[in-house]
Amino acid sequence: MGDHDTVLVRLRAALRADDPWTALYALHLLSTDRPGTLAGAVEELYRSDTDRTAFRPYLSWLLRSLGEPGEAVLLRLLATPELSGDDRRDLLRTAVVHGLRLPAELLRTYAQDAPASGGVNAGTGGSPAPELVDAMGLSGDPSFAPLLGALLEDPAAPRGRAALALGRLGARAWTAPIAGRLSEVTGLDHTAFTVALDLMGDPAAVPHLLRWLAESGEERVYDVHHALVRLTGRDPLLPERADGTAYAAAVRAAWADGRTERAPAVVRDLVVESGARARFSVDEGAGRIRVTFDPPSPGSSWPRWDRSLTFDRKPLYGVGSLCDTCELGLTLLGWPDGEPARIAARMRERLADLDRLDTALLAEWSPVLGELETGHYRALLLDLPLERVAEPARSWWYRRAAARAEADGEDGDRPEYDRPEDYWPGVAHFQLTAPVPGGRVPFTYGALLPSQPPEALDPAAVARHAAAVAAGERPAAVVLGWIDDRYVEAQHEERWLVGAILDGHHRLAAYAAAGVPARVLLLARVGEGSGADGGLEGLAEVAAVYGCAAGGPEAGEVP
C-alpha cells in the first residue's frame, strides 16, 4: 500500500463502490503488509461526521479486522468525549466482538454517559446495554461483579449475558446464584447460565445442577448434562440414538445416584461385523482427544457455537459450528504439547501389516480406545486413495465451491478476492484424490489432517515404510474421524469424511508418494442425544467403496 493519502483515496473509493463489502475485503487483503496505514485512514473517516454517518458499519468492520493497529484506534475513539452515543455503542460492540479488554474506568464513564436509547444505562439505575455487560466480563476487573450479579434478578435485563460475564470474570461468589436461578430462565438464557457455570469451573454448582436435572423439562436436559460432565469429569455413556423424552430419561438415569466421581473407562458392546468393520462403545472415556464447544464468542447471541478438536484440552483444530447450512472449515490452532501418536503407540506392533479386524485385537486395544471420548464408535479398516496437498488451490476445501458451480451449470470462475488461502486449514494434509463415488450426497470429500507438524517427519522413516509398501505390506495408520453433513446455503448437499491422524504420519506419506491406497484404521464416533444419524449413512458409503478387501466379510455374512 502507499502513503496515507493514497490509502485514504482507495478507502473512499471502496466505500462508494456498488458492492462496498467486496471492495473493502479486497482493499483489506492489499493492506496486510501495512495494516497501520489503513487503520489510520479509517480513524480519519470515523472522526468525520459526514463519513461516519454514511459508512459506520463498514468502518467498524475494518477496525475489527486490522489487529493491533485497529485495537489502538478503537481505544482512541472510545476515549473521545465528543462522539455521539450511537457512535460509542458501535465502537463498544466492535471492541467486544474483537475480544478487546477495555480499561475499567472507560467502561464506568461509558455507563454513566450512555443514553437510554441504547438500553437503560447503569447511571440512571437501570440495566446497562448488552455490549457494556459483555465488555465488563472481558475487562478482568472483579469490581463489576456486584452490578452484573444484580442483573440476574431482573427478567428485563440481559441476564444470560450477565451470567456469561460473571463466568468470564471467574466470580465464584455468584456460582450459587446462577445455578439457583436455572429454573427462572429458558432458551438461550438457560444455555448461557449453564455455559457460565462451565466457565466458572466451580464444583459448588454440581449439587444445584443435580437437583435441577431431576426437575427440569426435557428441552433443558442437554445443557445441564453438558455442564455436569464439564464440572465433574464424569462422562456416562448414553444410548446411541435416543432423543427427546428418551434422551432426557437416559440422562436423568445416568446421574440419579448422585455419583460425580469418574469411574475407569470401559470399552463395551464390541461387535465385529466383518474383517473390515466393527463397532464398540466407550463408557467413562478419558476424552483426551475430543471435539468440544469453544468458550462463547464475546458479543454473540449464541452461548454455544464454535467447536474445536482438542488434545488434553488444548485446541488442535477449529471445527466451526453445528450450523448445517454453513460450510465446513477446519483451522489449525496449535500443536499439542504431547504427541497424540503416543496414545496409539500401544497399537503400533499390530499395525505393521494389518489386514483384518477381530474381537481379540480390539479387546487388546481397549486401554487405548478408553482414552477416547465417551460414546459409540465404528471402526473401519479402509484402503483410501490419498494425495498429500500443500498448495491451497489444490485442496478440496477450496475446489469444492468450483465443483458446486459446475454442477449448477455455471462456469466455476471465482472472483479475484476469493483466495484459496482463505479456505486453507493452515497445514499440509492428506485428502481423497476424488470425491467418494456413488453416494446419495453428490459430493463427499475426505481430508485427513496431521496432529504433529509435517516438517517433523523423518525422511528415513518414510523411506522404510515406502520399502515395506513396495514389498506388498500394508502398515496401517490410525485416524480419529467423523462424517460431517451440510446443506450449504440451503442449496448444496455436501458431505465430508474428516479425520485427525493419531498415528501413522510417515506411513501415509509413504502411501501418497507411491500412489498406493493407504491402509487406514478409522475410529469414528457416531451421534447420540440429538436424533441425528451420527453419519452412519456416510460411513456405510465410505466402507462400501474403500473397505479393506483383505478384511472381507466373515463366513456367512453379507458385506
XYZ file of C-alpha atoms in Angstrom:
559
model
C 0.000 0.000 0.000
C 1.070 3.593 -0.495
C 1.126 6.517 1.894
C -1.765 7.790 3.981
C -3.318 9.950 1.244
C -3.234 7.126 -1.301
C -4.844 4.706 1.129
C -7.476 7.277 2.033
C -8.409 7.711 -1.649
C -8.666 3.951 -2.112
C -10.729 3.588 1.048
C -13.205 6.244 -0.078
C -13.468 4.579 -3.489
C -14.153 1.187 -1.898
C -16.828 2.646 0.368
C -18.612 4.149 -2.634
C -18.388 1.026 -4.801
C -21.544 -0.747 -5.979
C -20.552 -3.645 -3.693
C -18.705 -1.995 -0.758
C -18.167 -5.218 1.202
C -16.376 -6.898 -1.696
C -14.307 -3.787 -2.427
C -13.350 -3.375 1.231
C -12.374 -7.016 1.525
C -10.087 -6.653 -1.485
C -8.620 -3.447 -0.004
C -8.039 -5.228 3.296
C -6.150 -8.008 1.501
C -3.897 -5.424 -0.137
C -3.150 -3.819 3.236
C -1.920 -6.895 5.075
C 1.658 -5.640 4.923
C 0.739 -2.210 6.360
C -2.402 -2.504 8.495
C -1.443 0.589 10.476
C -1.770 2.809 7.396
C -5.290 1.556 6.678
C -6.229 1.826 10.368
C -5.135 5.479 10.313
C -7.303 6.165 7.265
C -10.285 4.501 8.930
C -9.763 6.645 12.027
C -9.718 9.827 9.936
C -13.041 8.941 8.295
C -14.585 7.898 11.593
C -13.767 11.322 13.030
C -15.559 12.975 10.104
C -19.247 13.474 10.910
C -20.291 13.001 7.287
C -18.223 9.887 6.620
C -19.029 8.293 9.966
C -22.764 8.680 9.460
C -22.624 7.211 5.957
C -20.110 4.413 6.472
C -20.157 3.448 10.163
C -20.778 -0.341 9.697
C -18.000 -0.648 7.126
C -15.506 1.344 9.172
C -16.237 -0.724 12.276
C -15.706 -3.962 10.350
C -12.344 -2.757 9.098
C -11.187 -1.814 12.591
C -12.155 -5.256 13.865
C -10.120 -6.935 11.113
C -6.902 -4.908 11.410
C -5.356 -6.485 14.502
C -3.359 -4.372 16.926
C -3.488 -1.174 14.821
C -7.270 -1.470 14.754
C -7.352 -2.040 18.520
C -5.323 1.112 19.116
C -7.756 3.136 17.003
C -10.734 1.670 18.851
C -9.259 2.698 22.205
C -8.568 6.237 20.993
C -12.021 6.651 19.532
C -13.786 5.256 22.609
C -11.931 7.798 24.737
C -13.168 10.676 22.545
C -15.850 12.507 24.581
C -17.496 14.348 21.684
C -18.646 11.188 19.877
C -22.390 10.522 19.997
C -23.975 7.724 21.984
C -24.713 5.773 18.794
C -21.074 6.009 17.738
C -19.775 4.896 21.109
C -22.192 1.973 21.191
C -20.993 0.958 17.742
C -17.354 1.162 18.812
C -18.006 -0.739 22.025
C -19.788 -3.529 20.158
C -16.831 -3.717 17.778
C -14.362 -3.886 20.679
C -16.402 -6.653 22.324
C -16.576 -8.775 19.166
C -12.821 -8.304 18.850
C -12.424 -9.583 22.439
C -10.628 -6.400 23.456
C -10.043 -5.822 27.190
C -11.033 -2.217 27.813
C -9.928 -0.110 30.799
C -12.401 -0.307 33.675
C -12.515 3.482 34.036
C -13.500 3.883 30.392
C -16.379 1.429 30.922
C -17.563 3.295 34.004
C -17.574 6.545 32.048
C -19.500 4.845 29.264
C -22.075 3.529 31.761
C -22.643 6.996 33.177
C -22.923 8.710 29.795
C -24.769 6.112 27.711
C -28.216 7.322 26.625
C -31.283 5.271 27.446
C -31.990 4.660 23.751
C -29.295 2.012 23.591
C -30.509 0.133 26.656
C -31.242 1.722 30.030
C -27.907 2.908 31.386
C -26.373 1.979 34.704
C -26.019 5.599 35.679
C -29.807 6.019 35.990
C -30.378 2.842 37.968
C -31.474 0.601 35.078
C -29.765 -2.206 33.203
C -26.617 -1.452 31.200
C -26.727 -2.092 27.479
C -25.783 -5.641 26.379
C -22.475 -4.543 24.843
C -21.476 -2.925 28.136
C -22.312 -6.117 30.027
C -20.104 -8.075 27.615
C -17.281 -5.543 27.959
C -17.417 -5.749 31.759
C -16.984 -9.510 31.551
C -13.955 -9.089 29.301
C -12.376 -6.403 31.472
C -10.870 -8.764 34.056
C -11.992 -6.301 36.761
C -13.862 -8.090 39.603
C -15.343 -4.797 40.819
C -18.025 -5.162 38.124
C -19.295 -8.442 39.629
C -21.905 -6.905 42.018
C -23.525 -4.932 39.188
C -23.537 -7.974 36.927
C -24.866 -10.192 39.691
C -27.754 -7.822 40.333
C -28.842 -8.254 36.723
C -29.524 -11.947 37.318
C -32.661 -10.969 39.253
C -34.132 -8.744 36.539
C -36.148 -10.509 33.804
C -35.892 -7.354 31.671
C -32.091 -7.336 31.844
C -29.690 -9.246 29.571
C -29.439 -11.978 32.198
C -27.725 -14.581 30.049
C -25.001 -12.135 29.077
C -24.600 -11.075 32.698
C -24.119 -14.709 33.729
C -21.517 -15.212 30.985
C -19.737 -12.015 32.046
C -19.520 -13.322 35.617
C -18.196 -16.611 34.265
C -15.505 -14.831 32.275
C -14.521 -12.898 35.405
C -14.351 -16.164 37.371
C -16.543 -14.550 40.059
C -17.281 -17.730 42.007
C -19.279 -15.886 44.647
C -22.010 -15.897 42.012
C -21.894 -19.636 41.247
C -24.805 -20.491 43.536
C -26.974 -17.532 42.433
C -26.517 -18.508 38.775
C -27.186 -22.200 39.403
C -30.097 -21.439 41.705
C -31.860 -19.405 39.022
C -31.776 -22.022 36.282
C -35.494 -22.637 36.807
C -36.207 -18.969 36.009
C -34.644 -18.886 32.544
C -35.386 -20.617 29.275
C -33.962 -20.939 25.772
C -30.652 -19.261 25.094
C -30.605 -17.680 28.558
C -30.748 -21.163 30.108
C -27.887 -22.271 27.878
C -25.949 -19.130 28.820
C -26.397 -19.826 32.545
C -25.048 -23.379 32.206
C -22.172 -22.224 29.985
C -21.372 -19.580 32.613
C -21.045 -22.378 35.164
C -18.707 -24.176 32.743
C -16.572 -21.042 32.544
C -16.611 -20.634 36.317
C -15.300 -24.173 36.788
C -16.678 -24.205 40.332
C -17.691 -27.642 41.730
C -20.108 -25.843 44.067
C -22.541 -25.730 41.131
C -22.833 -29.527 40.939
C -25.454 -30.108 43.720
C -27.642 -27.388 42.208
C -27.328 -28.937 38.743
C -28.225 -32.405 40.006
C -31.358 -31.088 41.707
C -32.374 -29.092 38.662
C -31.760 -32.074 36.353
C -34.417 -34.047 38.214
C -36.957 -31.221 37.872
C -36.228 -29.577 34.529
C -38.132 -30.063 31.308
C -36.576 -32.342 28.718
C -35.596 -29.407 26.480
C -33.167 -28.203 29.178
C -31.590 -31.555 29.992
C -28.773 -31.315 27.428
C -27.500 -28.053 28.925
C -27.439 -29.489 32.439
C -25.823 -32.763 31.385
C -23.124 -30.903 29.470
C -22.329 -28.726 32.495
C -22.183 -31.736 34.820
C -19.743 -33.537 32.516
C -17.517 -30.469 32.346
C -17.556 -29.776 36.080
C -17.196 -33.330 37.388
C -15.133 -35.040 34.677
C -17.624 -37.907 34.785
C -18.963 -38.770 31.331
C -21.509 -41.595 31.442
C -22.471 -43.452 28.288
C -25.921 -42.623 26.873
C -27.953 -44.544 24.273
C -26.721 -44.146 20.720
C -29.906 -42.980 19.019
C -32.094 -41.626 21.844
C -33.603 -38.170 21.532
C -36.377 -36.136 23.115
C -38.077 -37.901 26.014
C -35.872 -40.996 25.751
C -32.697 -38.899 25.848
C -33.889 -36.905 28.870
C -34.788 -40.124 30.705
C -31.372 -41.636 29.939
C -29.537 -38.551 31.235
C -31.562 -38.486 34.444
C -30.953 -42.187 34.991
C -27.207 -41.742 34.469
C -26.996 -39.150 37.271
C -29.786 -40.480 39.502
C -27.464 -41.985 42.108
C -25.704 -38.648 42.617
C -22.291 -40.121 41.817
C -19.902 -37.497 40.459
C -16.542 -39.304 40.512
C -15.357 -40.599 37.152
C -15.037 -44.381 37.025
C -12.328 -46.142 34.992
C -13.017 -46.225 31.269
C -14.736 -49.344 29.947
C -14.929 -50.496 26.332
C -18.161 -52.434 25.907
C -20.579 -53.798 23.303
C -17.742 -54.798 20.982
C -19.093 -56.430 17.826
C -17.052 -57.368 14.746
C -19.383 -57.136 11.759
C -16.742 -58.176 9.216
C -12.999 -58.195 8.920
C -13.206 -54.533 7.855
C -15.973 -53.257 10.147
C -16.644 -53.305 13.865
C -18.474 -51.265 16.481
C -17.874 -50.594 20.131
C -18.816 -48.171 22.893
C -16.656 -46.283 25.374
C -18.136 -45.608 28.818
C -16.469 -43.002 31.051
C -13.881 -42.336 28.366
C -10.861 -40.266 29.333
C -11.665 -37.865 26.482
C -8.032 -36.942 25.852
C -8.950 -36.389 22.208
C -12.399 -34.956 21.649
C -14.483 -32.374 19.815
C -15.838 -29.848 22.285
C -17.553 -26.474 22.281
C -15.339 -23.408 22.471
C -15.936 -20.735 25.097
C -18.661 -18.412 23.787
C -17.563 -15.661 21.429
C -17.906 -12.224 23.050
C -20.904 -10.344 21.717
C -22.527 -13.407 20.161
C -26.147 -14.226 20.987
C -25.277 -17.951 20.835
C -23.662 -19.269 24.033
C -22.570 -22.416 22.183
C -21.468 -22.135 18.580
C -17.911 -22.894 17.502
C -16.167 -26.168 18.344
C -12.582 -27.398 18.406
C -10.841 -30.741 18.207
C -8.763 -30.803 21.388
C -5.948 -32.935 22.720
C -5.587 -32.932 26.502
C -7.876 -29.847 26.463
C -5.564 -27.909 24.179
C -7.234 -26.916 20.877
C -5.700 -28.584 17.838
C -8.172 -27.649 15.077
C -11.100 -25.265 14.979
C -14.035 -27.234 13.602
C -16.634 -24.464 13.341
C -20.292 -24.613 14.257
C -23.026 -27.204 14.010
C -24.916 -24.927 11.597
C -25.841 -27.312 8.788
C -26.207 -24.561 6.172
C -22.682 -23.239 6.776
C -19.599 -24.554 5.000
C -17.369 -26.865 6.976
C -13.901 -25.443 7.513
C -11.056 -26.602 9.739
C -8.349 -24.306 11.058
C -5.074 -25.277 12.715
C -4.978 -23.681 16.172
C -1.740 -25.122 17.554
C 0.148 -28.352 18.059
C -0.480 -30.393 21.214
C 2.121 -30.454 23.967
C 2.112 -34.247 23.890
C 2.133 -36.089 20.595
C -1.219 -37.858 20.066
C 0.679 -40.751 18.474
C 1.840 -41.698 21.974
C -1.704 -42.845 22.683
C -1.827 -45.020 19.585
C 1.770 -46.235 20.001
C 0.494 -49.155 22.080
C -1.301 -50.363 18.943
C 1.701 -49.994 16.663
C 3.024 -53.551 16.721
C -0.250 -54.911 15.364
C -0.489 -52.113 12.782
C 2.641 -53.201 10.897
C 0.667 -55.239 8.358
C -2.986 -55.040 9.406
C -5.406 -56.819 7.067
C -8.483 -57.514 9.206
C -10.239 -56.643 12.451
C -11.199 -59.244 15.035
C -12.592 -59.279 18.564
C -9.322 -60.279 20.208
C -7.461 -57.435 18.503
C -9.973 -54.772 19.565
C -10.090 -56.154 23.099
C -6.300 -55.917 23.213
C -6.587 -52.271 22.202
C -9.218 -51.462 24.853
C -6.799 -49.401 27.013
C -6.110 -47.181 24.006
C -9.763 -46.923 22.991
C -10.614 -45.902 26.552
C -8.581 -42.723 26.033
C -11.257 -41.535 23.604
C -14.359 -39.562 24.450
C -17.374 -41.410 25.842
C -19.639 -42.502 23.024
C -20.482 -45.058 20.367
C -17.932 -45.790 17.660
C -17.479 -47.530 14.361
C -14.086 -48.989 13.458
C -13.468 -49.253 9.699
C -10.418 -50.741 8.033
C -10.096 -48.802 4.794
C -7.837 -48.516 1.761
C -8.050 -44.814 0.924
C -6.596 -43.308 -2.274
C -4.840 -40.286 -0.773
C -2.693 -37.461 -2.030
C -0.644 -35.034 0.005
C -1.715 -31.463 -0.648
C 0.430 -28.483 0.340
C -0.987 -25.835 -2.016
C -4.295 -24.182 -1.046
C -5.538 -24.062 -4.650
C -5.333 -27.889 -4.891
C -7.246 -28.536 -1.684
C -10.850 -29.698 -1.687
C -11.523 -27.003 0.903
C -11.210 -24.542 -1.998
C -12.054 -26.674 -5.034
C -15.450 -27.738 -3.681
C -17.031 -24.339 -4.461
C -15.958 -24.623 -8.091
C -17.458 -28.126 -8.189
C -20.760 -26.772 -6.874
C -20.781 -24.015 -9.501
C -20.086 -26.529 -12.268
C -22.903 -28.765 -11.020
C -25.228 -25.751 -11.214
C -24.248 -25.124 -14.825
C -22.037 -22.152 -14.035
C -18.509 -21.721 -15.353
C -16.905 -22.187 -11.956
C -14.877 -18.981 -12.147
C -14.024 -17.482 -8.766
C -13.900 -13.741 -8.031
C -10.444 -12.265 -7.581
C -10.932 -11.611 -3.875
C -11.890 -15.248 -3.219
C -8.441 -16.557 -2.302
C -7.579 -20.259 -1.887
C -5.675 -19.488 1.320
C -8.889 -18.193 2.924
C -10.214 -21.782 2.863
C -6.921 -23.464 3.766
C -6.824 -25.264 7.153
C -3.343 -23.882 7.751
C -1.282 -27.014 7.243
C -0.345 -29.540 4.554
C -2.562 -32.613 4.817
C -3.823 -35.698 3.020
C -7.043 -35.790 1.032
C -9.001 -38.225 -1.115
C -7.921 -37.933 -4.714
C -11.578 -37.605 -5.787
C -14.965 -37.329 -4.085
C -16.409 -40.625 -2.847
C -18.302 -42.161 -5.797
C -21.836 -43.480 -5.727
C -23.100 -41.790 -2.587
C -26.506 -40.230 -2.028
C -24.903 -36.814 -1.498
C -23.434 -35.515 -4.799
C -20.101 -34.570 -3.248
C -18.455 -36.442 -0.382
C -14.931 -35.160 0.219
C -12.250 -36.542 2.507
C -9.403 -34.901 4.416
C -7.014 -36.348 7.000
C -5.173 -33.703 8.993
C -1.924 -34.130 10.951
C -1.590 -33.969 14.721
C 2.099 -33.093 14.533
C 3.993 -30.608 12.339
C 4.579 -32.066 8.850
C 8.131 -30.727 8.895
C 8.830 -33.059 11.828
C 8.548 -36.123 9.577
C 11.713 -38.202 9.342
C 12.575 -38.912 5.676
C 14.320 -42.134 6.687
C 11.146 -43.405 8.379
C 9.088 -42.525 5.309
C 11.586 -44.423 3.165
C 11.343 -47.509 5.402
C 7.568 -47.551 5.090
C 7.799 -46.963 1.347
C 10.002 -50.039 1.054
C 7.516 -52.091 3.072
C 4.625 -50.918 0.873
C 6.625 -51.760 -2.267
C 7.174 -55.235 -0.828
C 3.422 -55.739 -0.506
C 2.996 -54.957 3.176
C 0.175 -52.696 4.310
C 1.107 -50.838 7.515
C -1.953 -49.049 8.891
C -2.401 -45.514 10.164
C -4.875 -44.753 12.963
C -7.289 -41.864 12.382
C -9.971 -40.419 14.655
C -12.676 -39.172 12.330
C -16.304 -38.421 11.681
C -18.800 -37.727 8.923
C -19.947 -34.122 8.583
C -23.137 -33.423 6.613
C -24.032 -29.930 5.365
C -26.697 -28.292 3.227
C -24.617 -25.284 2.256
C -26.659 -22.068 1.931
C -29.734 -24.352 1.874
C -28.833 -25.184 -1.744
C -25.998 -27.706 -1.902
C -25.757 -31.037 -0.093
C -22.163 -31.653 0.902
C -20.553 -34.352 2.999
C -17.067 -34.699 4.454
C -15.093 -37.575 5.869
C -12.819 -35.700 8.282
C -10.081 -37.216 10.394
C -7.186 -36.341 12.662
C -4.184 -38.642 12.331
C -3.361 -40.195 15.699
C -0.563 -42.418 14.458
C 0.930 -43.087 11.025
C 2.027 -39.768 9.531
C 5.092 -41.423 7.999
C 3.038 -44.343 6.675
C 0.527 -42.047 4.975
C 3.338 -40.005 3.415
C 4.824 -43.205 2.004
C 1.493 -44.347 0.559
C 0.786 -40.953 -1.011
C 4.244 -40.798 -2.608
C 3.848 -44.315 -4.025
C 0.311 -43.727 -5.308
C -0.888 -46.802 -3.401
C -4.190 -46.667 -1.435
C -3.372 -46.101 2.228
C -4.425 -48.652 4.821
C -6.295 -46.646 7.493
C -7.985 -47.754 10.704
C -10.747 -45.163 11.095
C -12.303 -44.743 14.534
C -15.487 -42.703 14.079
C -17.778 -41.542 16.867
C -21.458 -41.540 15.911
C -24.191 -39.280 17.267
C -26.291 -39.509 20.382
C -28.897 -37.355 22.053
C -29.763 -35.084 19.134
C -31.665 -37.558 16.960
C -29.034 -37.254 14.216
C -27.861 -40.407 12.493
C -24.289 -39.622 13.502
C -23.062 -40.038 9.940
C -23.963 -43.716 9.750
C -25.063 -43.433 6.125
C -21.845 -41.671 5.154
C -19.696 -44.210 6.969
C -21.544 -47.063 5.258
C -20.912 -45.472 1.864
C -17.221 -44.943 2.617
C -16.905 -48.549 3.812
C -18.672 -49.858 0.711
C -16.239 -48.086 -1.617
C -12.968 -48.254 0.327
C -13.387 -51.146 2.785
C -10.249 -53.257 3.008
C -10.731 -56.169 0.619
C -8.421 -58.419 2.637
C -10.695 -57.927 5.634
C -13.834 -59.012 3.763
C -16.969 -60.452 5.345
C -16.883 -63.262 7.807
C -18.185 -66.575 6.571
C -21.940 -66.367 6.030
C -22.091 -62.560 6.435
C -23.370 -60.055 3.903
C -20.822 -57.265 3.159
